[in-house]
PDB file of C-alpha atoms in Angstrom:
ATOM      1  CA  MET A  76      18.326   1.801   9.775  1.00 44.00           C
ATOM      2  CA  SER A  77      19.133  -1.340   7.807  1.00 55.00           C
ATOM      3  CA  SER A  78      17.313  -4.486   8.837  1.00 64.00           C
ATOM      4  CA  GLY A  79      18.827  -7.119   6.563  1.00 82.00           C
ATOM      5  CA  ILE A  80      15.283  -7.965   5.471  1.00 89.00           C
ATOM      6  CA  ILE A  81      14.753  -8.344   1.730  1.00 93.00           C
ATOM      7  CA  VAL A  82      11.755  -7.845  -0.546  1.00 95.00           C
ATOM      8  CA  ASN A  83      10.428 -11.088  -2.018  1.00 96.00           C
ATOM      9  CA  PRO A  84      10.789 -10.964  -5.841  1.00 97.00           C
ATOM     10  CA  ARG A  85       7.085 -11.745  -6.322  1.00 97.00           C
ATOM     11  CA  ILE A  86       6.235  -8.347  -4.788  1.00 97.00           C
ATOM     12  CA  LYS A  87       8.323  -6.602  -7.433  1.00 96.00           C
ATOM     13  CA  GLU A  88       6.754  -8.703 -10.207  1.00 96.00           C
ATOM     14  CA  GLU A  89       3.187  -7.955  -9.101  1.00 95.00           C
ATOM     15  CA  PHE A  90       3.989  -4.264  -8.633  1.00 96.00           C
ATOM     16  CA  GLU A  91       5.426  -4.046 -12.154  1.00 94.00           C
ATOM     17  CA  SER A  92       2.316  -5.728 -13.572  1.00 93.00           C
ATOM     18  CA  ILE A  93       0.156  -3.045 -11.918  1.00 93.00           C
ATOM     19  CA  LYS A  94       2.285  -0.291 -13.400  1.00 90.00           C
ATOM     20  CA  MET A  95       2.402  -1.874 -16.877  1.00 90.00           C
ATOM     21  CA  GLN A  96      -1.321  -2.631 -17.310  1.00 87.00           C
ATOM     22  CA  SER A  97      -2.637   0.334 -19.288  1.00 84.00           C
ATOM     23  CA  ASN A  98      -6.340  -0.389 -18.753  1.00 84.00           C
ATOM     24  CA  PRO A  99      -7.255   0.673 -15.185  1.00 79.00           C
ATOM     25  CA  GLN A 100     -10.378  -1.519 -15.188  1.00 80.00           C
ATOM     26  CA  LYS A 101      -8.247  -4.643 -15.755  1.00 86.00           C
ATOM     27  CA  ARG A 102      -5.378  -3.654 -13.480  1.00 87.00           C
ATOM     28  CA  ASN A 103      -5.044  -5.095  -9.995  1.00 90.00           C
ATOM     29  CA  ARG A 104      -5.752  -2.357  -7.436  1.00 92.00           C
ATOM     30  CA  GLY A 105      -2.814  -3.115  -5.198  1.00 95.00           C
ATOM     31  CA  LEU A 106      -0.804  -5.368  -2.948  1.00 95.00           C
ATOM     32  CA  VAL A 107      -0.839  -6.182   0.752  1.00 96.00           C
ATOM     33  CA  ILE A 108       2.697  -6.904   1.916  1.00 96.00           C
ATOM     34  CA  ALA A 109       3.359  -8.848   5.108  1.00 95.00           C
ATOM     35  CA  LEU A 110       6.217  -8.025   7.438  1.00 92.00           C
ATOM     36  CA  PRO A 111       8.258 -10.715   9.160  1.00 88.00           C
ATOM     37  CA  ALA A 112       6.355 -12.088  12.142  1.00 81.00           C
ATOM     38  CA  ASN A 113       9.501 -12.802  14.144  1.00 81.00           C
ATOM     39  CA  LYS A 114      13.244 -12.271  14.028  1.00 82.00           C
ATOM     40  CA  ASN A 115      13.821 -15.626  12.299  1.00 85.00           C
ATOM     41  CA  GLU A 116      12.053 -14.451   9.122  1.00 87.00           C
ATOM     42  CA  SER A 117      14.086 -12.430   6.660  1.00 89.00           C
ATOM     43  CA  GLU A 118      11.807 -11.046   3.961  1.00 93.00           C
ATOM     44  CA  LEU A 119       8.767  -8.972   3.176  1.00 96.00           C
ATOM     45  CA  THR A 120       6.243 -11.288   1.514  1.00 96.00           C
ATOM     46  CA  LEU A 121       3.189 -10.830  -0.665  1.00 97.00           C
ATOM     47  CA  GLU A 122       0.138 -11.485   1.485  1.00 96.00           C
ATOM     48  CA  LYS A 123      -2.562 -10.578  -1.007  1.00 96.00           C
ATOM     49  CA  VAL A 124      -3.131  -9.112  -4.452  1.00 97.00           C
ATOM     50  CA  ILE A 125      -6.067  -6.695  -4.442  1.00 96.00           C
ATOM     51  CA  PRO A 126      -8.032  -7.506  -7.620  1.00 94.00           C
ATOM     52  CA  PRO A 127      -9.725  -5.017  -9.950  1.00 90.00           C
ATOM     53  CA  SER A 128     -13.166  -3.859  -8.876  1.00 86.00           C
ATOM     54  CA  ASP A 129     -16.336  -3.454 -10.926  1.00 83.00           C
ATOM     55  CA  SER A 130     -17.522  -0.747  -8.558  1.00 83.00           C
ATOM     56  CA  SER A 131     -17.466   2.907  -9.518  1.00 85.00           C
ATOM     57  CA  ASN A 132     -17.125   3.898  -5.853  1.00 90.00           C
ATOM     58  CA  HIS A 133     -13.333   3.964  -5.592  1.00 91.00           C
ATOM     59  CA  LYS A 134     -13.338   5.520  -2.139  1.00 92.00           C
ATOM     60  CA  GLU A 135     -15.548   2.770  -0.711  1.00 93.00           C
ATOM     61  CA  ASP A 136     -13.401   0.111  -2.427  1.00 93.00           C
ATOM     62  CA  PHE A 137     -10.326   1.555  -0.728  1.00 94.00           C
ATOM     63  CA  ILE A 138     -12.042   1.760   2.670  1.00 94.00           C
ATOM     64  CA  ASN A 139     -13.086  -1.895   2.306  1.00 94.00           C
ATOM     65  CA  VAL A 140      -9.469  -2.870   1.632  1.00 95.00           C
ATOM     66  CA  LEU A 141      -8.419  -1.102   4.830  1.00 95.00           C
ATOM     67  CA  ARG A 142     -11.231  -2.757   6.796  1.00 94.00           C
ATOM     68  CA  SER A 143      -9.891  -6.143   5.702  1.00 95.00           C
ATOM     69  CA  LEU A 144      -6.429  -5.459   7.143  1.00 96.00           C
ATOM     70  CA  PRO A 145      -5.296  -7.070  10.404  1.00 94.00           C
ATOM     71  CA  GLU A 146      -5.943  -5.226  13.660  1.00 92.00           C
ATOM     72  CA  ASP A 147      -3.000  -6.788  15.478  1.00 92.00           C
ATOM     73  CA  ARG A 148      -0.087  -6.438  13.063  1.00 92.00           C
ATOM     74  CA  ALA A 149       1.358  -3.998  10.598  1.00 95.00           C
ATOM     75  CA  VAL A 150       1.391  -4.452   6.824  1.00 96.00           C
ATOM     76  CA  TYR A 151       2.265  -2.344   3.828  1.00 97.00           C
ATOM     77  CA  VAL A 152      -0.369  -1.622   1.210  1.00 97.00           C
ATOM     78  CA  VAL A 153       0.701  -0.507  -2.246  1.00 96.00           C
ATOM     79  CA  TYR A 154      -2.460   0.887  -3.821  1.00 96.00           C
ATOM     80  CA  ASP A 155      -3.372   2.346  -7.201  1.00 94.00           C
ATOM     81  CA  ILE A 156      -5.595   5.158  -5.925  1.00 93.00           C
ATOM     82  CA  PHE A 157      -8.151   6.915  -8.146  1.00 92.00           C
ATOM     83  CA  GLY A 158      -9.272  10.516  -8.235  1.00 91.00           C
ATOM     84  CA  LYS A 159     -10.590  13.112 -10.677  1.00 89.00           C
ATOM     85  CA  ASP A 160      -8.107  15.940 -11.072  1.00 90.00           C
ATOM     86  CA  ILE A 161      -8.842  19.673 -11.321  1.00 91.00           C
ATOM     87  CA  ASN A 162      -9.528  19.206 -15.052  1.00 92.00           C
ATOM     88  CA  ASN A 163     -12.056  16.425 -14.312  1.00 91.00           C
ATOM     89  CA  GLN A 164      -9.680  13.831 -15.783  1.00 92.00           C
ATOM     90  CA  ASP A 165      -9.421  10.330 -14.310  1.00 90.00           C
ATOM     91  CA  GLN A 166      -6.098   9.856 -12.541  1.00 91.00           C
ATOM     92  CA  TYR A 167      -4.600   6.715 -11.046  1.00 91.00           C
ATOM     93  CA  LYS A 168      -1.505   7.035  -8.877  1.00 92.00           C
ATOM     94  CA  ILE A 169       0.426   4.632  -6.688  1.00 93.00           C
ATOM     95  CA  ILE A 170       0.469   5.311  -2.948  1.00 95.00           C
ATOM     96  CA  LEU A 171       2.258   3.377  -0.209  1.00 96.00           C
ATOM     97  CA  ILE A 172       0.210   2.948   2.956  1.00 96.00           C
ATOM     98  CA  THR A 173       1.982   1.800   6.088  1.00 96.00           C
ATOM     99  CA  TRP A 174      -0.732   0.175   8.185  1.00 97.00           C
ATOM    100  CA  VAL A 175       0.285   0.172  11.854  1.00 96.00           C
ATOM    101  CA  PRO A 176      -2.793  -0.462  14.007  1.00 95.00           C
ATOM    102  CA  GLN A 177      -2.628   0.313  17.706  1.00 92.00           C
ATOM    103  CA  GLY A 178      -2.794  -3.417  18.444  1.00 91.00           C
ATOM    104  CA  ALA A 179       0.480  -4.099  16.605  1.00 92.00           C
ATOM    105  CA  SER A 180       3.327  -5.451  18.709  1.00 90.00           C
ATOM    106  CA  LEU A 181       6.440  -3.450  19.516  1.00 90.00           C
ATOM    107  CA  PHE A 182       8.453  -5.903  17.382  1.00 88.00           C
ATOM    108  CA  THR A 183       6.230  -5.164  14.378  1.00 89.00           C
ATOM    109  CA  LYS A 184       6.573  -1.419  14.880  1.00 89.00           C
ATOM    110  CA  ILE A 185      10.362  -1.753  14.960  1.00 88.00           C
ATOM    111  CA  VAL A 186      10.304  -3.858  11.786  1.00 90.00           C
ATOM    112  CA  VAL A 187       8.178  -1.205  10.051  1.00 92.00           C
ATOM    113  CA  SER A 188      10.666   1.520  10.866  1.00 86.00           C
ATOM    114  CA  SER A 189      13.587  -0.549   9.613  1.00 87.00           C
ATOM    115  CA  THR A 190      12.030  -1.980   6.416  1.00 92.00           C
ATOM    116  CA  LYS A 191      10.084   0.880   4.847  1.00 92.00           C
ATOM    117  CA  GLY A 192      13.181   2.245   3.108  1.00 91.00           C
ATOM    118  CA  THR A 193      13.981  -1.185   1.699  1.00 92.00           C
ATOM    119  CA  LEU A 194      10.481  -1.546   0.238  1.00 94.00           C
ATOM    120  CA  LYS A 195      10.406   1.990  -1.160  1.00 93.00           C
ATOM    121  CA  SER A 196      13.764   1.460  -2.822  1.00 92.00           C
ATOM    122  CA  ALA A 197      12.804  -1.930  -4.284  1.00 93.00           C
ATOM    123  CA  LEU A 198       9.581  -0.550  -5.789  1.00 94.00           C
ATOM    124  CA  ASP A 199      10.924   2.920  -6.578  1.00 90.00           C
ATOM    125  CA  VAL A 200       8.148   4.563  -4.562  1.00 86.00           C
ATOM    126  CA  THR A 201       9.789   7.656  -3.197  1.00 76.00           C
ATOM    127  CA  SER A 202       7.331  10.141  -1.784  1.00 78.00           C
ATOM    128  CA  ASN A 203       3.707   9.048  -2.118  1.00 90.00           C
ATOM    129  CA  GLU A 204       3.170   7.543   1.312  1.00 92.00           C
ATOM    130  CA  LYS A 205       1.027   7.738   4.422  1.00 94.00           C
ATOM    131  CA  THR A 206       1.006   5.902   7.739  1.00 94.00           C
ATOM    132  CA  LEU A 207      -2.419   4.915   9.080  1.00 95.00           C
ATOM    133  CA  GLU A 208      -3.511   3.346  12.371  1.00 94.00           C
ATOM    134  CA  SER A 209      -7.226   2.954  11.691  1.00 94.00           C
ATOM    135  CA  VAL A 210      -9.893   3.315   9.036  1.00 92.00           C
ATOM    136  CA  ASP A 211     -11.352   6.203  11.045  1.00 92.00           C
ATOM    137  CA  GLU A 212      -8.430   8.484  10.196  1.00 90.00           C
ATOM    138  CA  VAL A 213      -8.698   8.033   6.415  1.00 91.00           C
ATOM    139  CA  ASN A 214      -9.194  11.177   4.361  1.00 93.00           C
ATOM    140  CA  TYR A 215      -9.462   9.886   0.790  1.00 94.00           C
ATOM    141  CA  ASP A 216      -8.949  13.299  -0.813  1.00 93.00           C
ATOM    142  CA  GLU A 217      -5.789  13.810   1.250  1.00 94.00           C
ATOM    143  CA  LEU A 218      -4.486  10.416   0.103  1.00 94.00           C
ATOM    144  CA  CYS A 219      -5.180  11.338  -3.533  1.00 94.00           C
ATOM    145  CA  THR A 220      -3.245  14.575  -3.033  1.00 93.00           C
ATOM    146  CA  ILE A 221      -0.337  12.734  -1.381  1.00 92.00           C
ATOM    147  CA  ALA A 222      -0.310  10.361  -4.364  1.00 92.00           C
ATOM    148  CA  GLY A 223       0.055  13.322  -6.713  1.00 90.00           C
ATOM    149  CA  ILE A 224      -3.497  13.841  -7.965  1.00 92.00           C
ATOM    150  CA  LYS A 225      -4.306  17.552  -8.028  1.00 87.00           C
ATOM    151  CA  LEU A 226      -7.953  17.648  -6.958  1.00 79.00           C
TER     152      LEU A 226
END
């Protein structure tokens, strides 16, 4: 379904900077992308850049990001997730989280279904994605696997 909604160029710029930064400790962890709040708005906008973390607890960092998300509206989260692979090597992979809490309006849920393809195409994120409704349903290892890290 095509929505006519576009991706703000700043989202693409910030996403490219995450991909291009070779040092994971200096790289921003991700982006929170806001959906249009009403039918008069016509683009996905950058709500927040998730900065690098000094913590070595990547799972807790990720959970804290999710805890900071709104409970009454949907957003997209593009996140550079970390895991140790089967060879005990550090791996960072991009995952797209569609955050659709139960408190989100019907309008927001419709916008999610009609804009996800646009965002995935703009960022060239094709398969590493998961939809979440609450922090309680997060399985970090599953998300790492979805992102392409062989644990």
